[in-house]
Coordinates of C-alpha atoms in Angstrom, one line a residue:
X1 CA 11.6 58.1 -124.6
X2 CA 10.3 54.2 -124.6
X3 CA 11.6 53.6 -127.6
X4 CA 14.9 54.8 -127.3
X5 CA 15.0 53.2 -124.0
X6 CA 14.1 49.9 -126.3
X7 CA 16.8 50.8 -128.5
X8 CA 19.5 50.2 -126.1
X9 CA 18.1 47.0 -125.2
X10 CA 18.3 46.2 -128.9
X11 CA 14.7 45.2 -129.1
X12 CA 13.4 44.1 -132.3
X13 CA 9.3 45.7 -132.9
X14 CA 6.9 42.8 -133.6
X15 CA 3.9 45.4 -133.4
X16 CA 3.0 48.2 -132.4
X17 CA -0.5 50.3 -132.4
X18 CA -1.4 53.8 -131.2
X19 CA -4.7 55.6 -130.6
X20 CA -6.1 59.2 -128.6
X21 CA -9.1 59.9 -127.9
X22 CA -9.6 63.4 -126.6
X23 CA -6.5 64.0 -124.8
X24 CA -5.4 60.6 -123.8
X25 CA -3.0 58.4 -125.6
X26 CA -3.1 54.6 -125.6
X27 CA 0.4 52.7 -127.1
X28 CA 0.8 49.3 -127.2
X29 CA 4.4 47.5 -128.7
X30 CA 5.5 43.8 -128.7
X31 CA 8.5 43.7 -128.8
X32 CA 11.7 40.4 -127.9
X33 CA 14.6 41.2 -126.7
X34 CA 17.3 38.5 -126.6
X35 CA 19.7 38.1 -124.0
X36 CA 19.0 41.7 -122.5
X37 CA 18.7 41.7 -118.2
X38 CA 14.8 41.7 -118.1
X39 CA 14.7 42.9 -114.6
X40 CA 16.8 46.1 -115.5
X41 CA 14.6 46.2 -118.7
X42 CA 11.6 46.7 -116.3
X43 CA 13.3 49.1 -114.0
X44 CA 14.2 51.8 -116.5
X45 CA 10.8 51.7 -118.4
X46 CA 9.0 52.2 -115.2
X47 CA 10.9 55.4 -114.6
X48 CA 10.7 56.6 -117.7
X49 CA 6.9 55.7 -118.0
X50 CA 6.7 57.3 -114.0
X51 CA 8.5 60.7 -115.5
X52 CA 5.8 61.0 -117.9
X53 CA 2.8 60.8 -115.7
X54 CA 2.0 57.9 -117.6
X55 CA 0.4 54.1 -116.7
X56 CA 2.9 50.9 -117.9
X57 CA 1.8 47.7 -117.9
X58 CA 4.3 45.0 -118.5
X59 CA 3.2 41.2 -120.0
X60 CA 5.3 38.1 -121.3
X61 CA 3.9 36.6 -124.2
X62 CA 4.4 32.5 -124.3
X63 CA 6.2 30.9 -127.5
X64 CA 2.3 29.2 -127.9
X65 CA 0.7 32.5 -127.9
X66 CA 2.8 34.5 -130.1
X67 CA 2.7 31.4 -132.9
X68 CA -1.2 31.7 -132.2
X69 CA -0.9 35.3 -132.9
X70 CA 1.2 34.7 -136.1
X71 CA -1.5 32.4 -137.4
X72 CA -4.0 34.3 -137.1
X73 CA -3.1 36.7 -139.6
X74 CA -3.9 34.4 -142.5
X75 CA -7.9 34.7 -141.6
X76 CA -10.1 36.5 -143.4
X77 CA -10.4 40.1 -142.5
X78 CA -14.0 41.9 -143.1
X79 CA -14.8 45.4 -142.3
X80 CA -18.4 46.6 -141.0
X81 CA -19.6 50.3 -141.7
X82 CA -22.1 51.7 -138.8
X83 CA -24.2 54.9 -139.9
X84 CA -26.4 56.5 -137.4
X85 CA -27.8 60.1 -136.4
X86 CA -25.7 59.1 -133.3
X87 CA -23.4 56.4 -132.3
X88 CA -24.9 55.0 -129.2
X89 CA -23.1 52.2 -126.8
X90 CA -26.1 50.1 -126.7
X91 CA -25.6 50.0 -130.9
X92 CA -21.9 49.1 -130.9
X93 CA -22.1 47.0 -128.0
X94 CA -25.1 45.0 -130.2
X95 CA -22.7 44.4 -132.6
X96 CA -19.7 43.5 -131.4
X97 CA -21.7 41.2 -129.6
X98 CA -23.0 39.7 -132.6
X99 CA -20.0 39.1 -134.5
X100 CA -17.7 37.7 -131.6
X101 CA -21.1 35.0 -131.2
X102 CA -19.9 34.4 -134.5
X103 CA -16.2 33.7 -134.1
X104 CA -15.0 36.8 -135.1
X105 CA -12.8 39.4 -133.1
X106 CA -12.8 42.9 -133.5
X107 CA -9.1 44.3 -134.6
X108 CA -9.4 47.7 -134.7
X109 CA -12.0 50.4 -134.8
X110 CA -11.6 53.4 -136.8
X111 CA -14.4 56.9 -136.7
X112 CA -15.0 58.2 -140.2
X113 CA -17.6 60.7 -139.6
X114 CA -16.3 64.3 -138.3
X115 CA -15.9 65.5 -134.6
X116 CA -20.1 65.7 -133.6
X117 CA -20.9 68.9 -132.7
X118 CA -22.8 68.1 -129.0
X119 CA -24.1 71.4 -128.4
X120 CA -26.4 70.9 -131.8
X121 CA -30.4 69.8 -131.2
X122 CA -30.8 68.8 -135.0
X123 CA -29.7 65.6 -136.3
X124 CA -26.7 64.5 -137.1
X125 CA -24.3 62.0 -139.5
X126 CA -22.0 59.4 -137.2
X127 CA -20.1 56.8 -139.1
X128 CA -17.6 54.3 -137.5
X129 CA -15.7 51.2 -139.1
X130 CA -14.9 48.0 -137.6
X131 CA -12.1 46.0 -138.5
X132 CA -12.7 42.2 -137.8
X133 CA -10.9 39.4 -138.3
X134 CA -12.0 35.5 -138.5
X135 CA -13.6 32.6 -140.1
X136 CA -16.8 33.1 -141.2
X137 CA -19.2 29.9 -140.9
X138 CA -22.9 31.0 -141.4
X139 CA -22.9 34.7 -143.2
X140 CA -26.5 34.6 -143.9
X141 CA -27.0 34.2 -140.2
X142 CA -24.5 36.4 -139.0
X143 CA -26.3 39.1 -141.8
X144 CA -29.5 38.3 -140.1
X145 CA -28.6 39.1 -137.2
X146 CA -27.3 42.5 -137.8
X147 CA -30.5 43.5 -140.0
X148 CA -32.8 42.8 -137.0
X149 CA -30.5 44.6 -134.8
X150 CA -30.4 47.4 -137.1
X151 CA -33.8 47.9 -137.1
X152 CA -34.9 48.1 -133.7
X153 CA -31.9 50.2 -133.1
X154 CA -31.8 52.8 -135.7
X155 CA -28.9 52.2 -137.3
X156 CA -27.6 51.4 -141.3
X157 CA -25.0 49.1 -141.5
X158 CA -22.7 47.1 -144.3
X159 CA -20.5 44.5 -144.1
X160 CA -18.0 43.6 -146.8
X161 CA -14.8 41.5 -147.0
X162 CA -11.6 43.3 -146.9
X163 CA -10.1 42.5 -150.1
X164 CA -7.3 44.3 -152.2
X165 CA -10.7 45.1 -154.5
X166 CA -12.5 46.7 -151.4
X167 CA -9.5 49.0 -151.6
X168 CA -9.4 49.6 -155.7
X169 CA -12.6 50.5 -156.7
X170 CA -13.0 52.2 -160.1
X171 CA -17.0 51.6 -161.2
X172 CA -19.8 53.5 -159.4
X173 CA -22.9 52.4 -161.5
X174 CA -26.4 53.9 -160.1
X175 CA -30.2 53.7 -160.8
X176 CA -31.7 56.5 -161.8
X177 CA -35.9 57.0 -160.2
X178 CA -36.0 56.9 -156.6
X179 CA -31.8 56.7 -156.7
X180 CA -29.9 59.8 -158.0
X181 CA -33.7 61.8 -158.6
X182 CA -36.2 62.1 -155.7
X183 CA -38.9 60.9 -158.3
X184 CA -40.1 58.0 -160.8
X185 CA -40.4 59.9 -163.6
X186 CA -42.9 57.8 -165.2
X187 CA -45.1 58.9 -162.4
X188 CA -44.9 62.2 -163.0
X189 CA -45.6 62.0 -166.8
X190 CA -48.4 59.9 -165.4
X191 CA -50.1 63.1 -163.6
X192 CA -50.0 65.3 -166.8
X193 CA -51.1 62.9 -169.1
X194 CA -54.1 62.4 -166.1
X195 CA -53.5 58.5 -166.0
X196 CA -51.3 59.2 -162.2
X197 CA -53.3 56.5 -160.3
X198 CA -53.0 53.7 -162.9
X199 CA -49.5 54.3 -163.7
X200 CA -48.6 54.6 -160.0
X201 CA -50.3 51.1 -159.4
X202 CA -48.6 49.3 -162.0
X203 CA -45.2 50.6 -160.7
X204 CA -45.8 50.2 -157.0
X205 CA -46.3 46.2 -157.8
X206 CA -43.3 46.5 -160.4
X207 CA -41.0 47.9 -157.8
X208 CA -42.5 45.3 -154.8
X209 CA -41.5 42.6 -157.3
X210 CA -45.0 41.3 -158.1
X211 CA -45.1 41.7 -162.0
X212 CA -42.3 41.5 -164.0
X213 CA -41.1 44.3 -164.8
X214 CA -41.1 44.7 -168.9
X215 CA -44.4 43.8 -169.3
X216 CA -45.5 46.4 -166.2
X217 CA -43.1 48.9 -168.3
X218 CA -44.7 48.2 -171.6
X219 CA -48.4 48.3 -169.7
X220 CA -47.4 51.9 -168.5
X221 CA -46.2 53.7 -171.5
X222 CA -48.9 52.4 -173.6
X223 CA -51.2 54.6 -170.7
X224 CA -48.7 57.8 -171.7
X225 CA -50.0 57.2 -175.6
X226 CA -50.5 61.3 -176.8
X227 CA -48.8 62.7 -174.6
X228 CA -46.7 66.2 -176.3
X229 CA -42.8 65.2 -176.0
X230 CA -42.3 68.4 -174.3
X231 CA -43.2 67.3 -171.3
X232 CA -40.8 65.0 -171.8
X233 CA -38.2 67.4 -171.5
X234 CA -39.9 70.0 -169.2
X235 CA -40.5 67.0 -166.4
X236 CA -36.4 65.8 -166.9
X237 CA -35.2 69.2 -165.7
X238 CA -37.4 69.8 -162.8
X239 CA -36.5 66.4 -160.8
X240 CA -34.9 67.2 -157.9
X241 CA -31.7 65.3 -156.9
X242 CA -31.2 62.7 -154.3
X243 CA -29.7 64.7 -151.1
X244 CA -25.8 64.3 -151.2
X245 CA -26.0 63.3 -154.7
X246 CA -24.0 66.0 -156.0
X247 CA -21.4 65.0 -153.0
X248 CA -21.0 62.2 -153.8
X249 CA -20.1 62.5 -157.2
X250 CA -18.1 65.2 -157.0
X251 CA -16.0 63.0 -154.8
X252 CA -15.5 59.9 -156.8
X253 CA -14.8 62.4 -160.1
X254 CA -11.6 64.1 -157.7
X255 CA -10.4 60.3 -157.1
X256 CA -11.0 59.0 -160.7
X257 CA -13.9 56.8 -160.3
X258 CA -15.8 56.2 -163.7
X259 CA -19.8 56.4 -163.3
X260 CA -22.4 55.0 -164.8
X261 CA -26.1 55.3 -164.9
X262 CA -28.2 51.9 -165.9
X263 CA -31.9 52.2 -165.4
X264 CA -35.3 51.3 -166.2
X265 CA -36.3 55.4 -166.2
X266 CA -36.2 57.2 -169.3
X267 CA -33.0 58.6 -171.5
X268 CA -34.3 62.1 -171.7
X269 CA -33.8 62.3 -168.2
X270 CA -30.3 60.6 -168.2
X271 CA -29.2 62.6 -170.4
X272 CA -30.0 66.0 -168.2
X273 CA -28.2 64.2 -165.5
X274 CA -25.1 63.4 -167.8
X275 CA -24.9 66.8 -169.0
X276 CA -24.9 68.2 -165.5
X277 CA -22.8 65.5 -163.5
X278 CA -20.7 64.7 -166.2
X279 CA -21.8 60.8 -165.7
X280 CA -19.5 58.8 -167.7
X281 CA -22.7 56.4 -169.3
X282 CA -25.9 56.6 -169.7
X283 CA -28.2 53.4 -170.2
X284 CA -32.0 54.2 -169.9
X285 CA -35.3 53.4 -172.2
X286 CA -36.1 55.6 -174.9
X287 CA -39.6 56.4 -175.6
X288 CA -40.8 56.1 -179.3
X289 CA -41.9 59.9 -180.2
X290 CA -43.8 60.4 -183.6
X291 CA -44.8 64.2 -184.9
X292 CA -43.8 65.4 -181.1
X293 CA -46.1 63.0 -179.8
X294 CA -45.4 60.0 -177.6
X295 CA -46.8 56.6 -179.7
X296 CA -47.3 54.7 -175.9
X297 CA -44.1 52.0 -177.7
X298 CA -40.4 51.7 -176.5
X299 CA -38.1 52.4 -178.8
X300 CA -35.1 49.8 -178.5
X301 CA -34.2 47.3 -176.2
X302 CA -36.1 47.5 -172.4
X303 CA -33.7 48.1 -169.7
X304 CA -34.7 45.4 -167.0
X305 CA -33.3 43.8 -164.5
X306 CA -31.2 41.0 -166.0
X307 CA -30.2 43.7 -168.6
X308 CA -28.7 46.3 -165.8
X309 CA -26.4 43.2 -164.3
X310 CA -25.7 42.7 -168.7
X311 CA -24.9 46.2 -168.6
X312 CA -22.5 47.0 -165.9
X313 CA -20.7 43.6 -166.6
X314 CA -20.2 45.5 -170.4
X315 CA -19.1 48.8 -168.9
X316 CA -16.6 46.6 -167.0
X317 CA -15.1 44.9 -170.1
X318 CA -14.8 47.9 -172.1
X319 CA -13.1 50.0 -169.3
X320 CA -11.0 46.8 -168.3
X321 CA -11.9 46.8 -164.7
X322 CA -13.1 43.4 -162.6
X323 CA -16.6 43.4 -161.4
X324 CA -15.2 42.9 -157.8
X325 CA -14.4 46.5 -158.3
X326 CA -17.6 47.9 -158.5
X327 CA -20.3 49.6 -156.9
X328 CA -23.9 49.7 -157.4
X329 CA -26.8 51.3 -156.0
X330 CA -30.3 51.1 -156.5
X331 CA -33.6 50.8 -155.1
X332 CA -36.2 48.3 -156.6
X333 CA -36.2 44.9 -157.2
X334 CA -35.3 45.1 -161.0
X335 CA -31.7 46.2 -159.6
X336 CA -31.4 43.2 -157.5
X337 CA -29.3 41.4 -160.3
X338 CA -27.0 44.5 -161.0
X339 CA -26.3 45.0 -156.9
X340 CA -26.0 41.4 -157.3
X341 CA -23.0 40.8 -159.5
X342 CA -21.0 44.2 -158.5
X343 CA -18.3 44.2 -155.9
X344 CA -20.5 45.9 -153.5
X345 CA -23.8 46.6 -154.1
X346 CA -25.9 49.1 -152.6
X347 CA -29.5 49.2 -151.3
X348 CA -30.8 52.9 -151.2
X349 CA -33.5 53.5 -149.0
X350 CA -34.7 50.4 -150.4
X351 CA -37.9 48.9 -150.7
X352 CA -39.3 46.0 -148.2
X353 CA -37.9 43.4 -150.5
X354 CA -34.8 44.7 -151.7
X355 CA -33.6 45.8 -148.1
X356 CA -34.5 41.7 -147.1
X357 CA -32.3 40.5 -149.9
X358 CA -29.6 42.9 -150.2
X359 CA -26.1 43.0 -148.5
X360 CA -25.9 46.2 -147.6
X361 CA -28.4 49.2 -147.2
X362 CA -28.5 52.7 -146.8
X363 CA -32.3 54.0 -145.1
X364 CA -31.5 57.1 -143.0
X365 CA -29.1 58.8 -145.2
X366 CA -28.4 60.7 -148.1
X367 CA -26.6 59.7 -151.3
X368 CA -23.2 60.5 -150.2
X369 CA -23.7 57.7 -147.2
X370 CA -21.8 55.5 -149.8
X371 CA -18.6 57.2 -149.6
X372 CA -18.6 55.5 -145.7
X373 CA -19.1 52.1 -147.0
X374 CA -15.9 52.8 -149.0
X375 CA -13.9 53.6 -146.7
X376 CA -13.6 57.7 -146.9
X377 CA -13.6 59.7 -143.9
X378 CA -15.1 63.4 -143.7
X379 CA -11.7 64.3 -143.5
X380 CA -10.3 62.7 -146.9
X381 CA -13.6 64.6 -148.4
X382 CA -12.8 68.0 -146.5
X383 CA -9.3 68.3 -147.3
X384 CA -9.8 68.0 -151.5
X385 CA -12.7 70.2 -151.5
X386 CA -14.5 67.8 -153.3
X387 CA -17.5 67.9 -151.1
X388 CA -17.6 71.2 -150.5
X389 CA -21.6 72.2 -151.0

């Protein structure tokens, strides 16, 4: 009815944006109208506004203004993904406050998570995306800002630039230990081979970032020296899963993503996981085995840190895709480099160091948090049945 009340004013649409929430809708047009009676303009939307039980409110927009509005539209656009159990006021209200200190203004804000369920005492999954708009000054500062908020308030965030590649992802690379598995497998083969406490020392400093990592990697497999290879293969198929793992790749498989595993873990365990979630490539250390026992050598090259970022920069040139449209998630500080170099990398309930340095993190969550920070809704997963448990 406003519209085609418009319509006979020949109005021309400069914009126009429309939300409900619950039961109540909010429309907003701009519209110009040349040469029409503005006066009679008013008259007739007010009773058509008054015949739908609805609220109109009227503004001119100065010639300045508009042209400051035009303008505006060339600054860079960046989009911010909030996770929490819960989204509280005092969270959002945080944030915007943090960004508009930092010349940004918030254009539009968009939930991704599904209808919460308020009648339900055990925790839940809330995800909501802000769409910002602005020059960005001091990033590191603005970033800073949002980590220490995030902490005392409970919440995971990321915050990305909105780029045509934000949109066209087609590379999901992924650790392995303590990423995809609920396990560093090295550990475990640590416990049967009765060296757990040694091996599990050498790795907590590895991971921390206080020893680099191939000697630390070549120091631990010497300790699994005569070990049977079976247990190899009997520890590979008994790792659990990272929660929403599954989900998550089921997901990118429906929408064509390629996946890749790069790690510093061992191959025998990659290759369970290829097997099972048809992962596109595999890249993992190999232990030497001689007469069915392991030697305590590496066979091959060691997969370290500068070597993952090596790796998923080759996967790229051999699929054809730009490293702006990637994704990768990891854990330690020997995936630093890879999260890095991709279009969006991913810190995964991250350790100390890793969540200080990264760009974005995921603590509170499982796996399948990532499909937030690109973009899908609970919806978009519901409605293909790729999620489906």
């Amino acid at each position: 009815m406003l519209t085609s009340t418009l319509a006979r004013y020949q109005a021309r649409v400069l914009d126009v944006g429309e939300a409900v929430i619950h039961d109540e809708l909010s429309l907003g047009m701009m519209v110009s109208i040349a040469g029409a009676n503005r006066a009679a303009l008013d008259s007739e939307l007010a009773s058509v506004a008054d015949s739908l039980g609805a609220v109109l409110r009227l503004s001119s927009i100065a010639l300045p203004d508009y042209r400051e509005w035009v303008a505006a539209a060339g600054k860079p656009r960046y989009i911010i993904t909030l996770l929490a159990h819960d989204i509280a006021a005092m969270q959002l209200s945080s944030v915007i406050a943090i960004v508009e200190r930092h010349g940004l203004s918030v254009d539009g804000i968009r939930r991704l998570s599904g209808r919460p369920d308020v009648s339900r005492t055990s925790p839940t999954r809330a995800s909501i995306e802000l769409s910002l708009r602005g020059t960005l000054a001091q990033p590191r500062v603005l970033r800073a800002a949002l980590l220490e908020t995030s902490a005392a308030l409970a919440f995971d965030f990321s915050m990305q630039q909105d780029t045509v590649y934000r949109r066209n992802r087609r590379l999901v690379a992924f650790d392995m230990d303590s990423t995809l598995i609920q396990a560093e497998v090295i550990d475990e083969l640590a416990l049967i081979k009765g060296v757990g406490a040694e091996v599990a020392a050498i790795t907590a400093r590895a991971m921390a970032g206080e020893l680099d990592f191939k000697e630390s990697f070549r120091r631990r497999v010497k300790l699994l020296a005569g070990l049977p290879a079976d247990a190899l293969a009997k520890v590979s198929e008994r790792v659990p899963l990272t929660d929403g793992a599954h989900r998550l790749i089921r997901t990118l498989r429906h929408f064509g993503y390629r996946t890749a595993v790069i790690s510093g873990g061992f191959t025998v365990v990659g290759e369970r996981l290829k097997r099972e979630l048809s992962i596109d490539y595999v890249y993992a250390n190999a232990l030497e085995i001689k007469n069915g026992i392991v030697t305590g050598e590496v066979a091959g090259e060691i997969v370290d840190a500068e070597r993952k970022a090596s790796l998923l920069r080759q996967i790229c040139q051999a699929e054809g895709i730009a490293l702006a449209q990637t994704i990768a998630i990891g854990d330690g500080a020997n995936d630093l480099p890879m999260l890095s170099v991709a279009g969006l990398g991913v810190a995964f309930h991250p350790k100390p160091l890793v969540r200080a340095s990264a760009s974005h993190a995921i603590s509170n969550f499982g796996l399948d948090a990532v499909l937030y920070l690109m973009g899908f809704s609970d919806r978009d997963i519901e409605e293909t049945g790729a999620g489906d448990s």
